[in-house]
Amino acid sequence: MPAPPRLRVTPPRWNESPSGRAVVRRRGTAPAAGSRRPPLPAGPARGSPRAGGRGGAIKRRGGGWTPFLSAMLRLLLVLLFLQAPGALPVSPCRRGGAPPVAPYLTRYLTQQIDHFGFDENLTFQQRYLVADQHWKKNNGPILFYTGNEGDITWFCNNTGFMWDVAEELKAMLVFAEHRYYGESLPFGNESFSDSKHLNYLTSEQALADFAVLIEYLKATIAGARYSPVIAIGGSYGGMLAAWFRMKYPHVVAGALAASAPIWQFGDLVPCGAYFSIVTNDFKKSGMGCSESIRNSWKAINHLSSTDAGLQWLSNTFHLCSPLKNLQDAAMLKNWLSETWVNLAMVNYPYKADFLQPLPAWPIQEVCKFLKDPTLSDKLLLQNVFQAVNLYYNYSGEASCLDMSETATKNLGQLGWYYQACTEMVMPMCTDGVNDMFEPQKWDFDAFSDQCYRFWGVRPRPSWILSMYGGKNISSYSNIVFSNGGLDPWSAGGVTQNITDSLVAIVIPDGAHHLDLRSRNPLDPKSVQQARALEICYMKQWIEKARHMMMDYTSSLAYAWSLACVINDWNLKVYVSYSLGNAEAKRMNDFPKA
């Protein structure tokens, strides 16, 4: 899921990619007309479809966007997904190739645009991907990815966990695209033209799409009629997976909700918790690192007060477009803030190409440039540039840095902006004391006003709580919530068990849904253990669903549940359980597996 509030001071330009990400300029390409940038001699080398919203211009209601709202909306997205003076240095080393992905079939299903009204009968084509190489054709299980805010092929290629376990579970894999993203555009090029066409972009409509798709698959695929279905998703997709199990328990037997901040709404969690986690990630990765970033804001404020200072900042950060005024300087700070946030989300233990091509443990690498927070303004900001350049130029191909780019093109930022302005209202704030960012309060009224000026709609901050229950979810069952200790989105996630079937798994060394990525020799032990436990619960749900279909008792399912805990009892350092003392003693009395 895209990062949360702070980052963008202008709305997405309608002539840039619909994802909101303009391209980093590569060597040999021309800069934008009128832009100025210093010469960029090549440094020594040391060391993967389109998103929703293509087409039609947005009809918005007057007025520009304040830094607060634009930052809020951009950071809320991810939401859902990384030497010589005057030269743009190449980052320490190039990334390795992406692991091969098993083949899949691309298919489309005709869906109702409005599942909950009867006045109109408009339809659209929803894209979904199917891989059945390992599926046991006599009612073998289906692992169903609940697509989130982007192109489904990108999520398919970045959810290696499902491919890794398909053979073991003899499962069919289905990746369903979320309406208004990728190719699943209800009104084609007019889908983003105005709020009337966007009215059907809601989580409720998306969940109904998923339910209809599963029913269709079971009715049309031979041998799938009684296949147990498990919903799997990460970030916003993880939220959808959990909500899918809550709202459609007859359709899915269980859900794995990875890095799913289902409690990042209302006052369920402190608004500053997200940015505190980001700060702690940097603080733990190098002496003086978070302090250097905290001091950088004043340095930028000081230098941006003059035209000469703005020119110096433009040259030092090798910006594709120069800074011309204080609003541009605010945009620079927002861009830097989002960079630090994204680094926290993708702080993986190996080279990866999720939001950007990055080295292993990228925050540690970034912090090597940010050791001395007491430096003068210019020396400090030169080091900040070296740090952000690692994020944007690790591949060594950038000739200048574009502040409109922070993440992959495959995330549909335009759609997420609308969702953030309607039902996905996630309060965020900073205080500059418990975090390394400039202070910024959560101002819902200003947020609402800007949403109205841009989209002609106002957000409903309590709707998600009314729809999905907030923290009052103990009546639900068969959901595993996994969260990484390094992931800022864990601030709004479920990190303690609620019941014996609403289970929390905490991965201390994990960033954003690390457990959904492919197995890697460099995986920390904690994520290996988490995946083993997740597989164990999925086997439990599959067996329980099968026996319920056969009108058997659920005693075997209880045995599976017990086995999952017993088999993982030695892993309690890595997996978080909120067991009472008496229960813990009883569990410890069982023989070790």
Coordinates of C-alpha atoms in Angstrom, one line a residue:
M1 CA 0.0 0.0 0.0
P2 CA 1.3 3.4 -0.8
A3 CA 2.9 5.4 1.9
P4 CA 0.6 7.7 4.1
P5 CA 0.3 11.6 4.5
R6 CA 2.9 14.2 4.0
L7 CA 4.3 13.9 0.6
R8 CA 2.8 15.6 -2.4
V9 CA 2.1 19.3 -2.7
T10 CA 0.5 19.1 -6.1
P11 CA -2.1 16.6 -7.4
P12 CA -1.0 14.1 -10.1
R13 CA -0.5 15.8 -13.4
W14 CA -3.0 14.6 -15.9
N15 CA -0.3 14.2 -18.5
E16 CA 1.8 11.9 -16.4
S17 CA 1.4 8.2 -16.0
P18 CA -2.0 7.5 -14.3
S19 CA -0.1 5.9 -11.5
G20 CA 1.1 9.3 -10.5
R21 CA 4.7 8.4 -11.1
A22 CA 6.7 10.3 -13.7
V23 CA 9.6 8.5 -15.1
V24 CA 13.1 9.0 -13.7
R25 CA 15.0 10.4 -16.6
R26 CA 17.5 7.9 -18.0
R27 CA 20.8 8.6 -19.5
G28 CA 20.5 9.8 -23.1
T29 CA 16.9 11.1 -22.7
A30 CA 16.0 14.8 -23.0
P31 CA 14.9 16.7 -19.9
A32 CA 11.6 18.5 -19.7
A33 CA 11.4 21.7 -21.7
G34 CA 12.9 24.6 -19.7
S35 CA 14.5 22.4 -17.1
R36 CA 18.1 23.0 -16.0
R37 CA 20.3 20.4 -14.5
P38 CA 24.1 20.1 -14.0
P39 CA 26.2 17.8 -16.2
L40 CA 26.0 14.2 -15.1
P41 CA 29.2 12.2 -15.9
A42 CA 28.7 8.5 -15.4
G43 CA 29.8 7.2 -12.1
P44 CA 31.5 3.9 -11.6
A45 CA 29.1 1.0 -11.2
R46 CA 29.5 -0.4 -7.7
G47 CA 28.0 -3.0 -6.5
S48 CA 9.4 -5.0 -13.4
P49 CA 1.5 -2.8 -17.2
R50 CA -0.2 0.1 -16.6
A51 CA -2.1 1.2 -13.6
G52 CA -5.8 2.2 -13.4
G53 CA -7.1 5.5 -14.5
R54 CA -5.7 5.8 -18.0
G55 CA -7.4 8.4 -20.1
G56 CA -9.9 11.2 -19.6
A57 CA -9.0 14.3 -17.7
I58 CA -10.4 14.8 -14.2
K59 CA -13.0 17.4 -13.9
R60 CA -12.1 19.0 -10.5
R61 CA -13.7 21.8 -8.6
G62 CA -11.3 24.8 -8.6
G63 CA -8.4 25.5 -6.3
G64 CA -5.1 23.9 -6.0
W65 CA -4.0 21.4 -3.4
T66 CA -2.3 22.4 -0.1
P67 CA 0.9 20.7 0.8
F68 CA -1.0 19.0 3.7
L69 CA -3.7 17.3 1.6
S70 CA -1.5 16.3 -1.2
A71 CA 1.0 14.9 1.2
M72 CA -1.7 13.2 3.0
L73 CA -3.2 11.5 0.0
R74 CA 0.1 10.5 -1.5
L75 CA 1.5 9.0 1.6
L76 CA -1.8 7.2 2.2
L77 CA -1.1 5.3 -1.0
V78 CA 1.3 2.4 -1.6
L79 CA -0.6 2.9 -0.4
L80 CA -0.9 -0.1 -0.8
F81 CA 3.9 -1.1 -2.4
L82 CA 12.5 1.3 -4.0
Q83 CA 30.6 10.8 -6.0
A84 CA 32.3 13.4 -7.4
P85 CA 30.8 16.8 -6.6
G86 CA 28.4 17.9 -9.2
A87 CA 28.0 14.4 -10.6
L88 CA 25.1 12.0 -10.0
P89 CA 26.8 9.0 -8.5
V90 CA 25.8 5.4 -9.3
S91 CA 24.7 3.4 -6.3
P92 CA 27.0 0.7 -4.8
C93 CA 25.9 -2.3 -6.9
R94 CA 23.3 -3.4 -9.4
R95 CA 20.4 -5.6 -8.5
G96 CA 20.1 -9.2 -9.5
G97 CA 17.4 -10.4 -11.9
A98 CA 13.9 -11.1 -10.6
P99 CA 13.0 -14.7 -10.0
P100 CA 11.1 -16.4 -12.7
V101 CA 7.3 -16.6 -12.3
A102 CA 5.3 -19.7 -13.1
P103 CA 3.0 -19.2 -16.1
Y104 CA -0.6 -18.2 -15.7
L105 CA -3.7 -17.7 -17.8
T106 CA -5.2 -14.3 -18.2
R107 CA -9.0 -14.3 -18.2
Y108 CA -11.9 -11.8 -17.9
L109 CA -15.3 -12.0 -16.2
T110 CA -18.3 -9.8 -16.8
Q111 CA -19.2 -8.1 -13.5
Q112 CA -21.9 -5.7 -12.4
I113 CA -20.7 -2.2 -12.0
D114 CA -23.1 -1.8 -9.1
H115 CA -23.7 -5.0 -7.1
F116 CA -26.0 -3.2 -4.6
G117 CA -28.5 -1.4 -6.8
F118 CA -31.1 -2.6 -9.3
D119 CA -31.9 0.5 -11.3
E120 CA -29.0 0.0 -13.8
N121 CA -27.5 -3.1 -15.3
L122 CA -24.1 -1.8 -16.4
T123 CA -21.2 -4.2 -16.6
F124 CA -17.5 -4.3 -17.0
Q125 CA -14.7 -6.8 -17.6
Q126 CA -12.7 -7.8 -14.5
R127 CA -9.3 -9.3 -15.3
Y128 CA -8.0 -12.2 -13.3
L129 CA -5.1 -14.6 -13.5
V130 CA -5.2 -18.4 -13.0
A131 CA -2.4 -20.9 -12.5
D132 CA -3.5 -24.6 -11.9
Q133 CA -0.3 -26.5 -12.6
H134 CA -0.3 -28.0 -9.1
W135 CA -4.0 -28.1 -8.5
K136 CA -5.6 -31.3 -7.3
K137 CA -8.6 -31.3 -9.7
N138 CA -10.9 -33.2 -7.3
N139 CA -11.9 -30.2 -5.1
G140 CA -8.3 -29.1 -4.3
P141 CA -8.0 -25.8 -2.6
I142 CA -7.9 -22.4 -4.2
L143 CA -5.6 -19.7 -3.0
F144 CA -7.3 -16.4 -4.0
Y145 CA -5.3 -13.2 -4.0
T146 CA -7.5 -10.2 -3.3
G147 CA -6.1 -7.6 -5.6
N148 CA -5.3 -4.1 -4.4
E149 CA -4.5 -0.7 -5.8
G150 CA -2.6 -1.6 -8.9
D151 CA -2.0 -3.8 -11.9
I152 CA -2.7 -7.4 -10.9
T153 CA 0.2 -8.8 -12.9
W154 CA 2.6 -6.8 -10.7
F155 CA 1.1 -8.2 -7.5
C156 CA 1.1 -11.7 -9.0
N157 CA 4.9 -11.4 -9.7
N158 CA 5.6 -10.0 -6.2
T159 CA 3.6 -12.6 -4.2
G160 CA 6.1 -15.5 -4.5
F161 CA 4.8 -17.1 -1.3
M162 CA 1.7 -18.3 -3.1
W163 CA 3.8 -19.8 -5.9
D164 CA 6.0 -21.4 -3.4
V165 CA 3.2 -23.2 -1.5
A166 CA 1.0 -24.1 -4.4
E167 CA 2.6 -27.6 -4.9
E168 CA 2.6 -28.4 -1.2
L169 CA -1.1 -27.5 -0.9
K170 CA -2.0 -28.9 -4.3
A171 CA -3.7 -25.5 -4.9
M172 CA -5.0 -23.5 -7.8
L173 CA -3.8 -19.9 -7.7
V174 CA -6.2 -17.0 -8.7
F175 CA -5.2 -13.4 -8.7
A176 CA -8.2 -11.1 -9.0
E177 CA -7.7 -7.5 -10.2
H178 CA -9.4 -4.7 -8.2
R179 CA -11.9 -2.7 -10.1
Y180 CA -10.6 0.7 -11.4
Y181 CA -7.0 -0.6 -11.5
G182 CA -4.9 -2.2 -14.2
E183 CA -7.3 -3.3 -17.1
S184 CA -10.4 -3.6 -14.9
L185 CA -11.9 -0.2 -15.7
P186 CA -15.7 0.0 -15.3
F187 CA -16.1 2.9 -17.7
G188 CA -12.9 2.5 -19.8
N189 CA -11.2 5.8 -20.4
E190 CA -14.0 7.6 -18.7
S191 CA -13.5 5.7 -15.4
F192 CA -11.7 8.6 -13.8
S193 CA -13.4 11.4 -15.6
D194 CA -15.5 12.6 -12.6
S195 CA -17.0 11.5 -9.3
K196 CA -20.1 10.0 -10.9
H197 CA -18.0 7.5 -12.8
L198 CA -15.9 6.9 -9.7
N199 CA -18.9 6.3 -7.4
Y200 CA -18.4 2.5 -7.6
L201 CA -14.8 2.5 -6.5
T202 CA -15.3 1.1 -3.0
S203 CA -14.0 -1.8 -1.0
E204 CA -17.5 -3.2 -0.7
Q205 CA -18.0 -3.3 -4.5
A206 CA -14.5 -4.9 -4.8
L207 CA -15.3 -7.6 -2.3
A208 CA -18.6 -8.3 -4.1
D209 CA -16.5 -8.7 -7.3
F210 CA -14.3 -11.3 -5.6
A211 CA -17.3 -13.2 -4.3
V212 CA -19.0 -13.4 -7.7
L213 CA -15.7 -14.4 -9.3
I214 CA -15.2 -17.3 -6.9
E215 CA -18.8 -18.5 -7.3
Y216 CA -18.3 -18.4 -11.1
L217 CA -15.0 -20.4 -10.9
K218 CA -16.6 -23.0 -8.8
A219 CA -19.5 -23.3 -11.1
T220 CA -17.5 -23.5 -14.3
I221 CA -14.3 -25.3 -13.5
A222 CA -14.7 -29.1 -13.4
G223 CA -13.8 -30.5 -10.0
A224 CA -13.8 -27.1 -8.2
R225 CA -17.4 -27.1 -6.9
Y226 CA -16.4 -27.9 -3.3
S227 CA -12.8 -26.5 -3.4
P228 CA -12.0 -24.6 -0.1
V229 CA -10.9 -21.1 -0.9
I230 CA -8.4 -19.1 1.2
A231 CA -8.1 -15.4 0.6
I232 CA -4.5 -13.9 0.7
G233 CA -3.5 -10.3 0.4
G234 CA -0.9 -7.8 1.4
S235 CA -1.2 -4.2 2.5
Y236 CA -4.6 -2.9 1.2
G237 CA -5.0 -6.3 -0.3
G238 CA -4.5 -7.8 3.2
M239 CA -7.2 -5.6 4.5
L240 CA -9.5 -6.8 1.7
A241 CA -8.6 -10.4 2.5
A242 CA -9.5 -10.0 6.2
W243 CA -12.7 -8.1 5.3
F244 CA -13.6 -10.8 2.7
R245 CA -13.5 -13.5 5.3
M246 CA -15.6 -11.3 7.7
K247 CA -18.3 -10.4 5.1
Y248 CA -18.3 -13.6 3.0
P249 CA -17.5 -16.5 5.4
H250 CA -19.5 -18.9 3.2
V251 CA -17.2 -18.1 0.3
V252 CA -13.8 -18.2 1.8
A253 CA -12.7 -20.7 4.5
G254 CA -10.0 -18.4 5.9
A255 CA -7.7 -15.4 5.2
L256 CA -4.1 -14.5 5.4
A257 CA -3.9 -10.7 5.9
A258 CA -0.3 -9.6 5.6
S259 CA 0.7 -6.1 6.7
A260 CA -3.0 -5.1 6.8
P261 CA -3.6 -1.9 8.8
I262 CA -7.3 -2.5 9.4
W263 CA -7.1 -0.4 12.6
Q264 CA -5.5 2.7 11.0
F265 CA -8.9 4.4 11.2
G266 CA -10.6 6.9 13.5
D267 CA -8.9 7.0 16.9
L268 CA -8.1 3.2 17.1
V269 CA -4.4 3.9 17.0
P270 CA -2.3 7.1 17.7
C271 CA -2.0 9.1 14.5
G272 CA 1.8 9.4 15.0
A273 CA 2.6 5.7 15.5
Y274 CA 3.3 5.1 11.8
F275 CA 6.0 7.7 11.6
S276 CA 7.5 6.7 14.9
I277 CA 8.2 3.2 13.4
V278 CA 9.8 4.8 10.4
T279 CA 12.0 6.8 12.7
N280 CA 13.0 3.8 14.8
D281 CA 14.0 1.9 11.7
F282 CA 16.5 4.6 10.8
K283 CA 17.6 5.1 14.4
K284 CA 18.5 1.4 14.7
S285 CA 20.3 1.4 11.4
G286 CA 23.1 3.8 12.2
M287 CA 24.3 6.4 14.7
G288 CA 23.2 9.9 13.9
C289 CA 21.0 8.7 11.0
S290 CA 17.5 9.8 12.2
E291 CA 19.0 12.9 13.8
S292 CA 20.6 13.9 10.4
I293 CA 17.2 13.6 8.7
R294 CA 15.5 15.6 11.5
N295 CA 18.0 18.4 11.1
S296 CA 17.7 18.4 7.3
W297 CA 14.4 20.2 7.3
K298 CA 15.8 23.3 8.9
A299 CA 18.7 23.2 6.5
I300 CA 16.3 23.1 3.6
N301 CA 14.2 25.9 5.1
H302 CA 17.3 28.1 5.5
L303 CA 18.6 27.6 2.0
S304 CA 15.3 27.9 0.3
S305 CA 14.8 31.4 1.6
T306 CA 16.9 32.8 -1.2
D307 CA 16.9 32.3 -5.0
A308 CA 20.6 31.3 -4.8
G309 CA 19.7 28.7 -2.2
L310 CA 17.0 27.3 -4.3
Q311 CA 19.4 27.0 -7.2
W312 CA 21.9 25.3 -5.0
L313 CA 19.3 22.8 -3.8
S314 CA 18.3 22.0 -7.4
N315 CA 21.9 21.4 -8.4
T316 CA 22.8 19.4 -5.3
F317 CA 19.8 17.0 -5.6
H318 CA 20.2 16.9 -9.4
L319 CA 16.5 17.6 -9.9
C320 CA 15.1 17.3 -13.4
S321 CA 13.1 20.5 -12.8
P322 CA 14.6 23.3 -10.7
L323 CA 13.1 24.7 -7.5
K324 CA 11.6 28.2 -8.1
N325 CA 9.8 29.1 -4.9
L326 CA 8.9 28.1 -1.4
Q327 CA 6.1 25.8 -2.6
D328 CA 8.7 23.9 -4.7
A329 CA 10.9 23.6 -1.6
A330 CA 7.9 22.2 0.3
M331 CA 7.5 19.7 -2.4
L332 CA 11.2 18.7 -2.1
K333 CA 10.7 18.1 1.6
N334 CA 7.6 16.0 1.0
W335 CA 9.4 14.0 -1.6
L336 CA 12.3 13.3 0.8
S337 CA 9.8 12.3 3.5
E338 CA 8.1 9.8 1.2
T339 CA 11.5 8.4 0.3
W340 CA 12.3 7.7 3.9
V341 CA 8.9 6.1 4.4
N342 CA 9.2 3.9 1.4
L343 CA 12.6 2.8 2.5
A344 CA 11.1 1.6 5.8
M345 CA 8.4 -0.3 3.9
V346 CA 10.9 -2.1 1.7
N347 CA 13.8 -2.7 4.1
Y348 CA 14.2 -6.2 3.0
P349 CA 17.2 -8.5 3.9
Y350 CA 18.2 -9.0 0.2
K351 CA 18.3 -7.1 -3.1
A352 CA 14.8 -6.4 -4.2
D353 CA 12.8 -4.5 -6.9
F354 CA 9.5 -3.9 -5.3
L355 CA 9.1 -0.1 -5.3
Q356 CA 12.6 0.6 -6.6
P357 CA 15.7 -1.5 -7.3
L358 CA 17.5 -1.6 -3.9
P359 CA 20.3 -3.4 -2.1
A360 CA 19.9 -5.7 0.9
W361 CA 18.9 -3.8 4.1
P362 CA 18.7 -0.5 2.2
I363 CA 18.3 1.7 5.3
Q364 CA 21.6 0.5 6.7
E365 CA 23.2 1.5 3.3
V366 CA 21.4 4.9 3.4
C367 CA 22.5 5.6 6.9
K368 CA 26.2 5.2 5.9
F369 CA 25.8 8.7 4.4
L370 CA 24.0 10.1 7.4
K371 CA 26.4 9.7 10.4
D372 CA 27.0 13.3 11.5
P373 CA 23.9 15.5 12.2
T374 CA 26.1 18.4 13.3
L375 CA 27.4 19.2 9.9
S376 CA 26.7 22.6 8.2
D377 CA 23.6 22.9 6.2
K378 CA 25.2 22.3 2.8
L379 CA 27.4 19.4 3.9
L380 CA 24.4 17.8 5.6
L381 CA 22.2 18.1 2.6
Q382 CA 25.0 16.8 0.3
N383 CA 24.9 13.7 2.4
V384 CA 21.1 13.6 2.2
F385 CA 21.4 13.6 -1.5
Q386 CA 23.8 10.7 -1.5
A387 CA 21.3 8.8 0.7
V388 CA 18.2 9.4 -1.5
N389 CA 20.3 8.8 -4.7
L390 CA 20.8 5.2 -3.5
Y391 CA 17.0 4.8 -3.5
Y392 CA 16.4 6.4 -6.9
N393 CA 19.6 5.5 -8.7
Y394 CA 20.7 2.1 -7.4
S395 CA 20.5 0.8 -11.0
G396 CA 22.8 3.5 -12.1
E397 CA 20.5 4.6 -15.0
A398 CA 19.1 7.9 -13.8
S399 CA 20.5 11.2 -15.2
C400 CA 18.4 13.4 -12.9
L401 CA 15.9 12.9 -10.1
D402 CA 12.2 13.7 -10.6
M403 CA 10.3 14.6 -7.5
S404 CA 7.1 13.2 -8.9
E405 CA 8.5 9.7 -8.7
T406 CA 8.7 7.7 -5.5
A407 CA 7.5 4.2 -6.4
T408 CA 6.6 1.8 -9.2
K409 CA 4.3 2.7 -12.1
N410 CA 2.2 -0.4 -11.3
L411 CA 0.5 1.2 -8.3
G412 CA -2.7 3.2 -9.3
Q413 CA -2.2 6.3 -7.3
L414 CA -5.0 8.2 -8.9
G415 CA -7.6 5.6 -7.8
W416 CA -6.1 5.5 -4.3
Y417 CA -6.4 9.3 -4.0
Y418 CA -10.1 8.9 -4.6
Q419 CA -10.4 6.1 -2.1
A420 CA -8.5 8.1 0.5
C421 CA -11.0 10.9 -0.1
T422 CA -14.0 8.7 0.5
E423 CA -13.7 5.7 2.8
M424 CA -10.0 5.0 3.3
V425 CA -9.5 7.9 5.7
M426 CA -6.4 7.0 7.8
P427 CA -5.3 9.8 10.2
M428 CA -1.6 10.5 10.3
C429 CA 0.4 13.1 12.1
T430 CA 4.0 13.9 13.2
D431 CA 5.4 16.0 16.1
G432 CA 9.2 16.2 15.3
V433 CA 10.0 14.8 18.7
N434 CA 9.0 11.2 18.7
D435 CA 9.8 11.1 15.0
M436 CA 12.3 12.6 12.6
F437 CA 9.8 14.6 10.5
E438 CA 8.5 18.1 10.5
P439 CA 5.5 18.6 12.9
Q440 CA 2.2 18.2 11.1
K441 CA -1.2 17.8 12.9
W442 CA -4.0 15.7 11.5
D443 CA -6.6 18.2 10.3
F444 CA -9.7 16.4 9.0
D445 CA -11.6 19.6 8.1
A446 CA -8.8 20.8 5.8
F447 CA -8.5 17.3 4.3
S448 CA -12.2 17.2 3.7
D449 CA -12.3 20.6 2.0
Q450 CA -9.5 19.7 -0.3
C451 CA -11.1 16.4 -1.3
Y452 CA -14.3 18.3 -2.1
R453 CA -12.4 20.8 -4.2
F454 CA -10.7 18.1 -6.2
W455 CA -13.3 15.3 -6.5
G456 CA -16.5 16.9 -5.4
V457 CA -16.9 14.4 -2.6
R458 CA -16.3 14.5 1.1
P459 CA -14.7 11.6 3.1
R460 CA -16.7 9.6 5.6
P461 CA -14.1 8.9 8.4
S462 CA -16.2 6.5 10.4
W463 CA -17.7 4.4 7.6
I464 CA -15.0 1.7 7.6
L465 CA -15.4 1.3 11.3
S466 CA -19.2 0.9 10.8
M467 CA -18.8 -1.4 7.9
Y468 CA -16.1 -3.8 9.2
G469 CA -16.3 -3.4 13.0
G470 CA -13.1 -1.6 14.0
K471 CA -11.7 -3.5 16.9
N472 CA -14.9 -5.3 17.6
I473 CA -14.2 -8.3 15.5
S474 CA -14.0 -11.2 18.0
S475 CA -17.1 -12.9 16.5
Y476 CA -15.2 -13.6 13.3
S477 CA -12.8 -16.5 12.7
N478 CA -10.1 -18.0 10.6
I479 CA -7.9 -15.0 9.9
V480 CA -4.2 -14.8 10.4
F481 CA -2.8 -11.2 10.6
S482 CA 0.9 -11.0 10.0
N483 CA 3.0 -7.9 10.5
G484 CA 6.6 -7.0 10.3
G485 CA 8.3 -5.3 13.2
L486 CA 10.1 -3.0 10.7
D487 CA 7.0 -2.1 8.7
P488 CA 5.4 1.3 9.6
W489 CA 2.0 -0.1 8.6
S490 CA 2.1 -2.5 11.6
A491 CA 1.1 0.5 13.6
G492 CA -2.5 0.0 12.4
G493 CA -2.3 -3.8 12.2
V494 CA -3.4 -6.6 14.5
T495 CA -0.3 -7.6 16.5
Q496 CA -1.9 -9.6 19.3
N497 CA -4.2 -12.6 19.2
I498 CA -7.9 -11.7 19.5
T499 CA -9.2 -15.3 19.7
D500 CA -7.8 -18.7 19.0
S501 CA -8.8 -18.3 15.4
L502 CA -8.0 -14.6 15.0
V503 CA -4.2 -15.0 15.2
A504 CA -1.5 -12.4 15.1
I505 CA 2.0 -13.2 13.8
V506 CA 4.7 -10.6 14.4
I507 CA 7.9 -10.9 12.4
P508 CA 10.5 -8.8 14.2
D509 CA 12.9 -8.6 11.2
G510 CA 10.2 -8.1 8.6
A511 CA 9.3 -5.1 6.5
H512 CA 6.1 -4.7 4.4
H513 CA 4.5 -8.1 3.9
L514 CA 7.9 -9.8 3.7
D515 CA 6.2 -13.1 4.3
L516 CA 4.3 -12.9 1.0
R517 CA 7.5 -12.6 -1.0
S518 CA 9.4 -15.6 -2.5
R519 CA 11.6 -17.7 -0.3
N520 CA 15.1 -16.4 -0.2
P521 CA 18.3 -17.9 1.3
L522 CA 18.8 -14.6 3.1
D523 CA 15.4 -14.7 4.8
P524 CA 15.6 -14.1 8.6
K525 CA 14.6 -17.1 10.6
S526 CA 11.6 -15.2 11.9
V527 CA 10.0 -15.0 8.5
Q528 CA 10.7 -18.6 7.8
Q529 CA 8.9 -19.5 11.0
A530 CA 6.0 -17.2 10.2
R531 CA 5.5 -18.8 6.8
A532 CA 5.5 -22.3 8.3
L533 CA 2.9 -21.2 10.8
E534 CA 0.8 -19.6 8.1
I535 CA 0.9 -22.8 6.0
C536 CA -0.1 -24.8 9.0
Y537 CA -3.2 -22.6 9.6
M538 CA -4.1 -22.8 5.9
K539 CA -4.0 -26.6 6.1
Q540 CA -6.2 -26.5 9.1
W541 CA -8.8 -24.3 7.3
I542 CA -8.7 -26.6 4.2
E543 CA -9.3 -29.7 6.3
K544 CA -12.0 -28.1 8.3
A545 CA -13.8 -26.9 5.1
R546 CA -13.5 -30.4 3.5
H547 CA -14.9 -32.1 6.6
M548 CA -17.8 -29.7 6.9
M549 CA -18.6 -30.3 3.3
M550 CA -18.7 -34.0 4.1
D551 CA -20.9 -33.3 7.1
Y552 CA -18.3 -34.5 9.5
T553 CA -17.5 -33.0 12.9
S554 CA -14.9 -30.3 13.2
S555 CA -12.8 -32.2 15.7
L556 CA -10.1 -32.7 13.1
A557 CA -9.9 -29.0 12.6
Y558 CA -9.4 -28.5 16.3
A559 CA -6.5 -31.0 16.2
W560 CA -5.0 -29.0 13.3
S561 CA -5.3 -25.8 15.3
L562 CA -3.6 -27.3 18.3
A563 CA -0.8 -28.8 16.1
C564 CA -0.1 -25.4 14.6
V565 CA 0.6 -24.0 18.0
I566 CA 2.5 -27.0 19.3
N567 CA 4.7 -27.2 16.3
D568 CA 5.5 -23.6 16.6
W569 CA 6.0 -23.5 20.4
N570 CA 9.7 -23.4 20.2
L571 CA 9.4 -20.4 17.9
K572 CA 7.7 -18.2 20.4
V573 CA 10.6 -15.7 20.3
Y574 CA 9.7 -15.1 16.7
V575 CA 6.0 -15.5 16.6
S576 CA 3.8 -13.3 18.9
Y577 CA 1.0 -14.9 20.8
S578 CA -1.1 -13.3 23.5
L579 CA -1.4 -16.4 25.6
G580 CA -2.4 -16.2 29.3
N581 CA 0.0 -17.8 31.8
A582 CA -2.3 -20.7 32.4
E583 CA -2.8 -21.4 28.7
A584 CA 0.9 -21.0 28.1
K585 CA 1.7 -23.5 30.8
R586 CA -0.7 -26.0 29.3
M587 CA 0.8 -25.5 25.9
N588 CA 4.3 -25.9 27.2
D589 CA 3.3 -29.3 28.8
F590 CA 2.7 -30.8 25.4
P591 CA 5.5 -32.7 23.8
K592 CA 7.6 -30.7 21.4
A593 CA 7.1 -31.5 17.8

